[in-house]
C-alpha atoms as one frame of an Amber mdcrd trajectory, in Angstrom:
protein
 -19.045  34.628  -4.593 -17.341  36.377  -1.692 -17.572  35.467   1.993 -17.696
  37.823   4.957 -15.185  35.783   6.983 -12.545  33.128   6.368 -14.592  30.786
   8.577 -17.547  30.966   6.187 -15.192  30.424   3.272 -13.644  27.310   4.808
 -17.104  25.991   5.712 -18.238  26.290   2.087 -15.046  24.630   0.845 -15.437
  21.721   3.278 -19.062  21.164   2.245 -18.050  21.129  -1.422 -15.164  18.763
  -0.632 -17.622  16.424   1.101 -19.968  16.372  -1.899 -17.135  15.751  -4.365
 -15.666  13.146  -2.009 -18.951  11.201  -2.075 -18.901  11.316  -5.888 -15.278
  10.116  -5.928 -16.173   7.232  -3.632 -19.047   6.226  -5.911 -16.579   6.189
  -8.809 -14.183   4.092  -6.660 -11.571   6.843  -6.734  -9.235   7.829  -3.862
 -10.368  10.937  -2.013  -7.123  12.662  -3.045  -8.588  13.078  -6.527 -11.746
  14.627  -5.074  -9.741  17.030  -2.914  -7.598  18.231  -5.830 -10.713  18.736
  -7.957 -12.258  20.691  -5.077  -9.208  22.938  -5.029  -9.474  23.528  -8.781
 -13.155  24.436  -8.433 -12.656  26.876  -5.544  -9.524  28.392  -7.102  -9.343
  31.788  -8.787  -9.892  30.311 -12.256 -13.426  29.103 -11.420 -15.430  29.865
  -8.249 -12.804  32.065  -6.613 -13.668  30.952  -3.075 -10.121  30.259  -1.870
  -9.158  33.798  -0.927  -7.907  32.791   2.536  -4.704  31.421   1.054  -2.576
  31.889   4.169  -5.007  29.906   6.330  -5.119  27.057   3.786  -1.324  26.982
   3.576  -0.982  26.946   7.369  -3.378  24.005   7.722  -1.706  22.179   4.819
   1.746  22.684   6.396   0.529  21.178   9.674  -1.005  18.294   7.707   2.302
  17.567   5.964   4.127  17.656   9.312   1.670  15.162  10.819   1.932  12.938
   7.705   5.730  12.797   7.839   5.595  12.284  11.603   3.370   9.223  11.096
   5.679   7.890   8.371   8.555   8.039  10.851   6.380   6.643  13.626   5.302
   3.592  11.623   8.552   3.015   9.762   8.957  -0.755   9.930  12.323  -1.775
   8.539  11.665  -5.283   9.851   8.911  -5.641   7.240  11.579  -5.495   4.534
  13.404  -8.412   6.174  10.193 -10.477   6.415   9.824 -10.594   2.622  13.527
 -11.126   2.052  15.694  -9.243  -0.429  12.899  -8.889  -2.982  11.513  -5.748
  -1.300  14.911  -4.027  -1.316  15.812  -5.135  -4.832  12.421  -4.232  -6.283
  12.138  -0.962  -4.379  15.628   0.250  -5.265  15.400  -1.097  -8.823  12.147
   0.724  -9.485  13.544   3.950  -8.000  16.687   3.788 -10.164  14.746   2.852
 -13.317  12.089   5.538 -12.934  14.556   8.250 -11.919  16.995   7.533 -14.762
  14.584   6.963 -17.632  12.165   9.579 -16.298  15.024  12.097 -16.313  15.963
  11.227 -19.911  12.329  11.299 -21.030  11.725  14.671 -19.371  14.872  16.081
 -20.978  13.562  14.879 -24.342  10.345  16.806 -23.662  12.392  20.020 -23.494
  12.854  20.613 -19.759  16.071  21.916 -18.204  18.257  19.405 -16.321  17.253
  20.713 -12.858  13.533  20.626 -13.688  13.931  17.232 -15.324  15.589  15.946
 -12.150  12.740  17.194  -9.965  10.065  15.773 -12.253  11.848  12.421 -12.523
  12.117  12.151  -8.738   8.433  13.040  -8.378   7.547  10.208 -10.790   9.393
   7.722  -8.590   7.242   7.502  -5.472   3.928   5.711  -4.988   1.236   6.380
  -2.412   1.481   4.132   0.635  -1.868   5.454   1.905  -3.742   4.643  -1.318
  -2.098   1.253  -1.861  -2.639   0.011   1.692  -6.285   1.129   1.496  -6.885
  -0.636  -1.846  -5.114  -3.850  -0.779  -7.049  -3.851   2.496 -10.345  -3.395
   0.646  -9.430  -6.359  -1.590  -8.260  -8.334   1.472  -4.843  -8.790  -0.114
  -2.713  -6.896   2.400  -1.423 -10.180   3.902  -0.963 -11.940   0.563   2.509
 -12.505  -0.890   2.263  -9.680  -3.420   0.649  -7.449  -0.784   3.504  -7.897
   1.670   6.101  -7.422  -1.059   4.342  -4.243  -2.222   4.196  -2.821   1.304
   7.853  -3.799   1.722   9.088  -1.786  -1.232   6.766   1.072  -0.315   8.723
   1.223   2.965  11.892   1.464   0.848  10.276   4.333  -1.050   9.346   6.086
   2.214  13.004   6.033   3.234  14.075   7.227  -0.212  11.625  10.143  -0.222
  13.106  11.458   3.027  16.594  11.280   1.522  15.289  13.044  -1.592  13.901
  15.888   0.526  17.256  16.298   2.231  19.179  16.285  -1.067  16.777  18.619
  -2.853  17.065  21.081   0.014  20.766  21.334  -0.805  19.852  22.826  -4.193
  19.000  26.121  -2.522  22.533  27.237  -3.248  22.749  29.895  -5.920  25.195
  30.013  -8.745  27.500  32.537  -7.034  27.767  30.679  -3.736  28.177  27.181
  -5.177  27.019  23.950  -3.639  29.898  23.023  -1.329  29.171  25.322   1.640
  25.389  24.743   1.755  25.902  20.994   1.337  28.423  20.928   4.213  26.053
  22.939   6.397  23.209  20.588   5.499  25.300  17.577   6.545  26.266  19.195
   9.860  22.724  20.274  10.719  21.357  16.907   9.637  23.906  15.092  11.794
  22.913  17.161  14.831  19.230  16.345  14.194  19.902  12.622  13.788  22.089
  12.428  16.908  19.521  14.452  18.841  16.779  12.081  17.674  18.824   9.048
  18.749  19.502  10.555  22.191  15.845  11.512  22.631  14.737   8.024  21.587
  17.099   6.414  24.073  16.813   8.526  27.224  13.924  11.011  26.983  10.905
   9.473  25.263  10.343   6.227  27.244   9.921   7.880  30.684   8.207  10.981
  29.276   5.619   9.037  27.295   5.061   6.760  30.269   3.882   9.765  32.261
   1.863  11.295  29.412   0.122   8.001  28.598  -1.947   8.309  31.756  -4.054
  10.806  29.779  -4.723   9.863  26.135  -5.694  13.396  25.098  -2.442  14.760
  26.517  -0.483  12.035  24.720  -2.006  13.011  21.361  -1.465  16.710  22.038
   2.185  16.057  22.825   2.623  14.005  19.628   1.228  16.805  17.434   3.248
  19.431  19.296   6.402  17.314  18.953   5.848  16.841  15.207   5.079  20.495
  14.458   7.706  21.764  16.904  10.539  19.738  15.338   9.344  20.765  11.871
   9.460  24.431  12.934  12.908  23.993  14.520  14.258  22.355  11.368  12.795
  25.126   9.228  14.285  27.834  11.472  17.825  26.461  10.966  17.292  26.261
   7.185  16.812  22.481   7.277  13.827  20.620   5.809  10.791  20.926   8.092
   9.392  17.738   6.531  12.499  15.813   7.629  12.257  17.394  11.084   8.714
  16.045  11.477   9.824  12.644  10.160  12.646  12.405  12.712  10.129  13.334
  15.403   8.165  10.215  14.487  11.303   8.065  14.406  12.170   9.187  17.947
   8.909   7.606  19.211   8.778   4.598  16.850  10.660   2.266  19.219   8.348
   2.928  22.186   5.326   0.843  23.152   3.036   3.841  22.596   3.539   4.220
  18.850   0.426   2.277  17.825  -1.793   4.198  20.237  -0.454   7.517  18.936
  -0.659   6.445  15.286  -4.255   5.247  15.548  -5.362   8.542  17.088  -3.477
  10.727  14.615  -4.592   8.981  11.421  -7.936  10.786  11.256  -6.290  14.139
  12.020  -3.723  13.497   9.279  -6.412  12.731   6.704  -8.383  15.849   7.648
  -5.397  18.199   7.519  -4.072  16.725   4.269  -7.404  17.686   2.731  -6.251
  21.317   2.964  -2.917  20.509   1.308  -4.614  18.989  -1.728  -7.228  21.760
  -1.864  -4.451  24.365  -1.679  -2.566  22.519  -4.403  -5.623  22.337  -6.643
  -6.561  25.982  -6.061  -3.104  27.041  -7.186  -3.326  25.009 -10.387  -3.007
  27.294 -13.385  -5.548  25.866 -15.822  -4.118  27.675 -18.840  -0.618  26.418
 -17.976  -2.022  22.955 -17.309  -3.600  22.940 -20.749  -0.225  23.633 -22.309
   1.263  20.781 -20.257  -1.356  18.234 -21.318   0.849  16.454 -23.879   3.877
  16.071 -21.533   1.482  14.977 -18.769   0.035  12.214 -20.970   3.508  11.009
 -22.010   4.782  10.903 -18.423   1.555   9.250 -17.208   1.936   6.419 -19.733
   5.554   6.027 -18.569   4.428   5.670 -14.940   1.398   3.469 -15.684   3.322
   1.048 -17.914   7.020   1.403 -17.113   6.868   1.152 -13.320   4.845  -2.112
 -13.215   7.011  -3.685 -15.933  10.277  -3.034 -14.106   8.786  -4.631 -10.963
   7.615  -7.668 -12.974  11.067  -7.970 -14.571  13.000  -7.729 -11.285  10.700
 -10.161  -9.498  10.896 -12.551 -12.454  14.698 -12.580 -12.256  14.410 -13.262
  -8.514  12.236 -16.333  -9.129   8.677 -15.041  -8.726   5.784 -15.812 -11.034
   4.558 -13.210 -13.490   1.178 -13.032 -11.724   2.792 -12.148  -8.392   5.047
  -9.634 -10.145   2.161  -7.945 -11.942  -0.059  -7.705  -8.850   2.825  -6.167
  -6.900   3.886  -3.982  -9.830   0.472  -2.397 -10.270   0.894  -0.774  -6.858
   3.604   1.535  -8.259   1.574   2.600 -11.311   0.870   6.032  -9.843   2.646
   8.928  -8.169   1.939   9.806  -4.560   1.136  12.635  -2.206   4.881  12.792
  -1.544   5.432  13.603  -5.221   3.141  16.603  -4.862   4.897  17.626  -1.641
   8.250  17.447  -3.431   6.843  19.563  -6.268   5.672  22.163  -3.743   9.147
  22.077  -2.172  10.733  22.698  -5.581   8.425  25.676  -6.140   9.318  27.065
  -2.721  13.037  26.693  -3.422  12.669  28.454  -6.774  13.743  25.406  -8.784
  10.304  24.799 -10.328   7.751  27.135 -11.874   3.989  26.977 -11.374   3.663
  25.350 -14.795   5.959  22.505 -13.666   3.912  21.947 -10.504   0.768  21.928
 -12.676   2.372  19.241 -14.845   3.200  17.013 -11.856  -0.298  17.542 -10.439
  -1.851  16.514 -13.763   0.284  13.374 -13.829  -0.857  12.667 -10.279  -4.541
  13.018 -11.140  -4.209  10.826 -14.249  -2.081   8.063 -12.712  -3.888   7.864
  -9.365  -7.244   7.725 -11.138  -6.317   5.073 -13.700  -4.113   2.934 -11.435
  -6.976   2.598  -8.946  -9.066   0.814 -11.573  -6.015  -1.221 -12.638  -5.499
  -2.485  -9.072  -9.200  -3.174  -8.497  -9.361  -5.080 -11.805  -5.942  -6.714
 -11.460  -7.205 -10.277 -11.941  -8.911  -9.482 -15.233  -5.879  -7.451 -16.328
  -3.668 -10.458 -15.662  -5.906 -12.684 -17.777  -5.365 -10.306 -20.706  -1.596
 -10.007 -20.171  -0.552 -13.443 -18.924   0.794 -14.594 -22.301   2.902 -11.464
 -23.084   4.194 -11.452 -19.492   5.490 -15.010 -19.865   8.808 -13.552 -21.041
   9.404 -12.237 -17.486   8.863 -15.603 -15.750  11.571 -18.191 -15.272  10.935
 -21.802 -16.250  11.204 -22.598 -12.536   9.935 -19.701 -10.378  11.905 -21.087
  -7.458  11.165 -18.325  -4.949   7.527 -19.417  -4.807   7.589 -23.113  -5.598
  10.733 -24.566  -4.027   9.198 -25.140  -0.593   6.620 -27.770  -1.576   7.089
 -31.129   0.171   6.121 -34.679  -0.710   2.394 -35.188  -0.230   0.731 -38.338
   1.102  -0.979 -40.691  -1.337  -4.322 -40.475   0.482  -5.367 -37.093   1.857
  -8.242 -36.647   4.292  -8.269 -32.832   4.414  -6.886 -30.363   1.885  -6.454
 -26.981   3.559  -6.373 -24.064   1.130  -4.851 -20.990   2.740  -2.353 -21.228
   5.596  -2.866 -17.829   7.186  -4.029 -17.260  10.762  -7.379 -19.035  10.412
  -5.948 -21.872   8.338  -3.018 -22.420  10.707  -5.372 -22.422  13.698  -7.596
 -25.047  12.040  -4.499 -27.143  11.310  -3.480 -27.103  14.987  -6.989 -28.150
  16.040  -7.025 -31.041  13.543  -3.676 -32.490  14.632  -5.086 -34.609  17.546
  -7.478 -36.373  15.135  -4.613 -38.178  13.321  -5.804 -37.111   9.891  -3.778
 -36.934   6.711  -3.577 -33.218   5.850  -2.206 -31.296   2.876  -1.711 -27.534
   3.105  -1.888 -25.356  -0.015  -0.739 -21.734  -0.310   1.073 -19.477  -2.767
   3.002 -17.668  -0.032   6.443 -19.310   0.404   6.742 -18.038   3.976   3.403
 -19.601   4.955   4.495 -22.896   3.345   7.768 -22.901   5.277   6.021 -22.241
   8.571   3.461 -25.010   7.963   6.186 -27.476   6.918   8.072 -26.650  10.118
   4.964 -27.770  12.041   5.152 -31.141  10.268   2.427 -30.511   7.686   2.709
 -31.771   4.104   2.526 -28.699   1.880   2.148 -27.920  -1.788   2.498 -24.649
  -3.639  -0.709 -23.577  -5.357  -2.664 -20.541  -6.482  -6.407 -21.014  -6.108
  -7.143 -18.516  -8.888  -5.061 -20.465 -11.397  -7.532 -22.255 -13.762  -5.382
 -25.421 -13.762  -4.882 -25.451  -9.990  -7.482 -28.041  -8.931  -6.231 -30.601
 -11.464  -3.061 -30.976  -9.348  -4.914 -31.828  -6.111  -5.100 -35.413  -4.760
  -8.904 -35.569  -4.709 -10.980 -38.556  -3.622 -14.643 -39.091  -2.699 -13.642
 -39.154   1.006 -11.665 -35.909   0.971 -12.787 -32.631   2.513 -11.437 -29.509
   0.793 -11.383 -26.525   3.155 -10.831 -23.022   1.834  -9.922 -20.411   4.457
  -9.596 -17.743   1.759 -11.902 -14.791   2.567 -12.741 -14.077  -1.065 -15.984
 -15.039  -2.763 -14.262 -14.816  -6.124 -11.458 -17.183  -5.066 -13.915 -19.639
  -3.533 -16.056 -19.509  -6.671 -12.992 -20.401  -8.761 -12.171 -23.293  -6.411
 -15.737 -24.605  -6.476 -15.836 -24.458 -10.276 -12.501 -26.263 -10.512 -13.605
 -28.998  -8.106 -16.817 -29.554 -10.052 -14.863 -29.697 -13.318 -12.555 -32.326
 -11.764 -15.573 -34.465 -10.783 -14.945 -34.021  -7.044 -17.539 -35.913  -4.930
 -16.288 -34.991  -1.457 -17.195 -31.932   0.597 -16.117 -28.386  -0.131 -15.979
 -26.113   2.945 -15.634 -22.387   2.169 -15.082 -19.289   4.320 -17.308 -16.207
   4.335 -17.617 -12.966   6.269 -21.373 -12.422   6.299 -24.712 -14.099   5.576
 -24.869 -12.741   2.027 -21.546 -14.426   1.220 -22.757 -17.636   2.864 -25.808
 -17.743   0.572 -23.658 -16.994  -2.473 -21.110 -19.726  -1.663 -23.784 -22.325
  -0.966 -25.351 -21.476  -4.305 -21.932 -22.006  -5.924 -21.659 -25.503  -4.440
 -20.122 -25.265  -0.960 -21.516 -27.991   1.320 -20.532 -25.972   4.403 -19.486
 -22.366   5.018 -17.404 -21.144   7.954 -17.653 -17.682   9.492 -14.294 -16.926
  11.191 -15.887 -14.420  13.564 -18.425 -17.022  14.756 -16.745 -20.362  14.032
 -13.506 -20.449  16.036 -10.820 -22.805  14.781 -11.772 -25.409  17.411 -15.397
 -25.490  16.276 -14.332 -25.436  12.615 -12.181 -28.522  13.235 -15.142 -30.350
  14.813 -17.338 -29.533  11.811 -14.671 -30.742   9.385 -14.253 -34.027  11.270
 -18.046 -34.493  11.227 -18.000 -33.985   7.441 -15.255 -36.618   7.133 -17.244
 -39.111   9.164 -20.248 -38.519   6.934 -18.146 -39.291   3.846 -16.783 -42.591
   5.200 -18.437 -45.770   3.847 -20.958 -47.189   6.329 -20.680 -50.839   7.469
């Protein structure tokens, strides 16, 4: 089918992308997969709709600039500090492991050293966008493994920028050598970094203060700043992706970064659609068929090797195998940055179309399968918990060392010491009750202990967890965990232990309330309706009802 104008062509492609996106959502797949499949369908090998290649490439280039700008804008190095050295050690360890063994494996598959280097680097990075979305959907973004995963994804974001800078240096040809281009790259990069620092210090705060009076103008400036710095970097033979990234960094320290980021997220997602469609439309199906075997080998390496190295490193650092596996599954795929790096290698003449097709195939396979692995992580752990025992120390001190002595008689056991749990604790303090706080996040335990609360390490989804609790007929067990599955496991464990007190669960809607009451909860709290003060009153009322009457 041919279209009379590029506008009609893009309209048809967007409609098809929407239909395939709905199908991908039904299959619980990231939209990236749907976009790449859309590109394959509209490419020359099948429908042949994507004739407006220059327009697609222009929109995809702007999308990449906005993406890298947002990475720089939201770069939170402090997050790495909040989870301690484990984020740095795990992030760097996984990068080194995947790059080294991926390079050797790719060489063994018959690729040249330069191509093997590119492919190995592309196998290293995981998708921050996909992982944050999946963890948020599972309500695990604030869990211990969620924060560790986001922490080493920040490390990866920094590494991918360095990789772009280094790979740009490979533009040197054999006759010119590497020394002169590398020196020029360092000089230009230094000027950009110093310019970014000066802009961050003296230009952006007053300028954004004026622009913030009009939100539309603020967003327009942010996009213009991202694309403008990318164009400037490209014009001086620097990486335009790094130029856009530094543009984001120059605004990251201002008070307007969240407002800009929230408004640009939708634009980023829309423009990246064209990058993935352009990538899919350029996929050579015949070449991809020839690359199927290497793609399967490399996909198995990413799906199995990356999680295992994370489990091993976290085990050495004193974390349980369950925490290591749940964090490790987040690196069991390659990211949109991997595909951007592949496109950069093609542009620089270091990769052929067949190599880009290989990396794209690995992306489709690993993103698709790892999504189901993350969504089914609890069941996967049940299957693997015995083999993974080899990675866990006899004393996983990084998670367990912060438990304190618990009182002999406990009035309230508080499961989950996050925001809602901590607020309930503060409201219960004036009632002079004996409280015990339970969590599997060492940081949450330390903070609760600092407030004078007796704490104990515990994982509510551990089948043997409830057997360790000091239960009595006059005890109220309060779960602030917003997971029906976790609360179901707690309720089952309490019933198995013969608990005769009250179990108070937490839900988010009426359907969850009905489900939890059916599972045995005597009371269910709704955080959006039951503020911590009211929740404390209800808990005290339950305690009074359990006390023996004179």
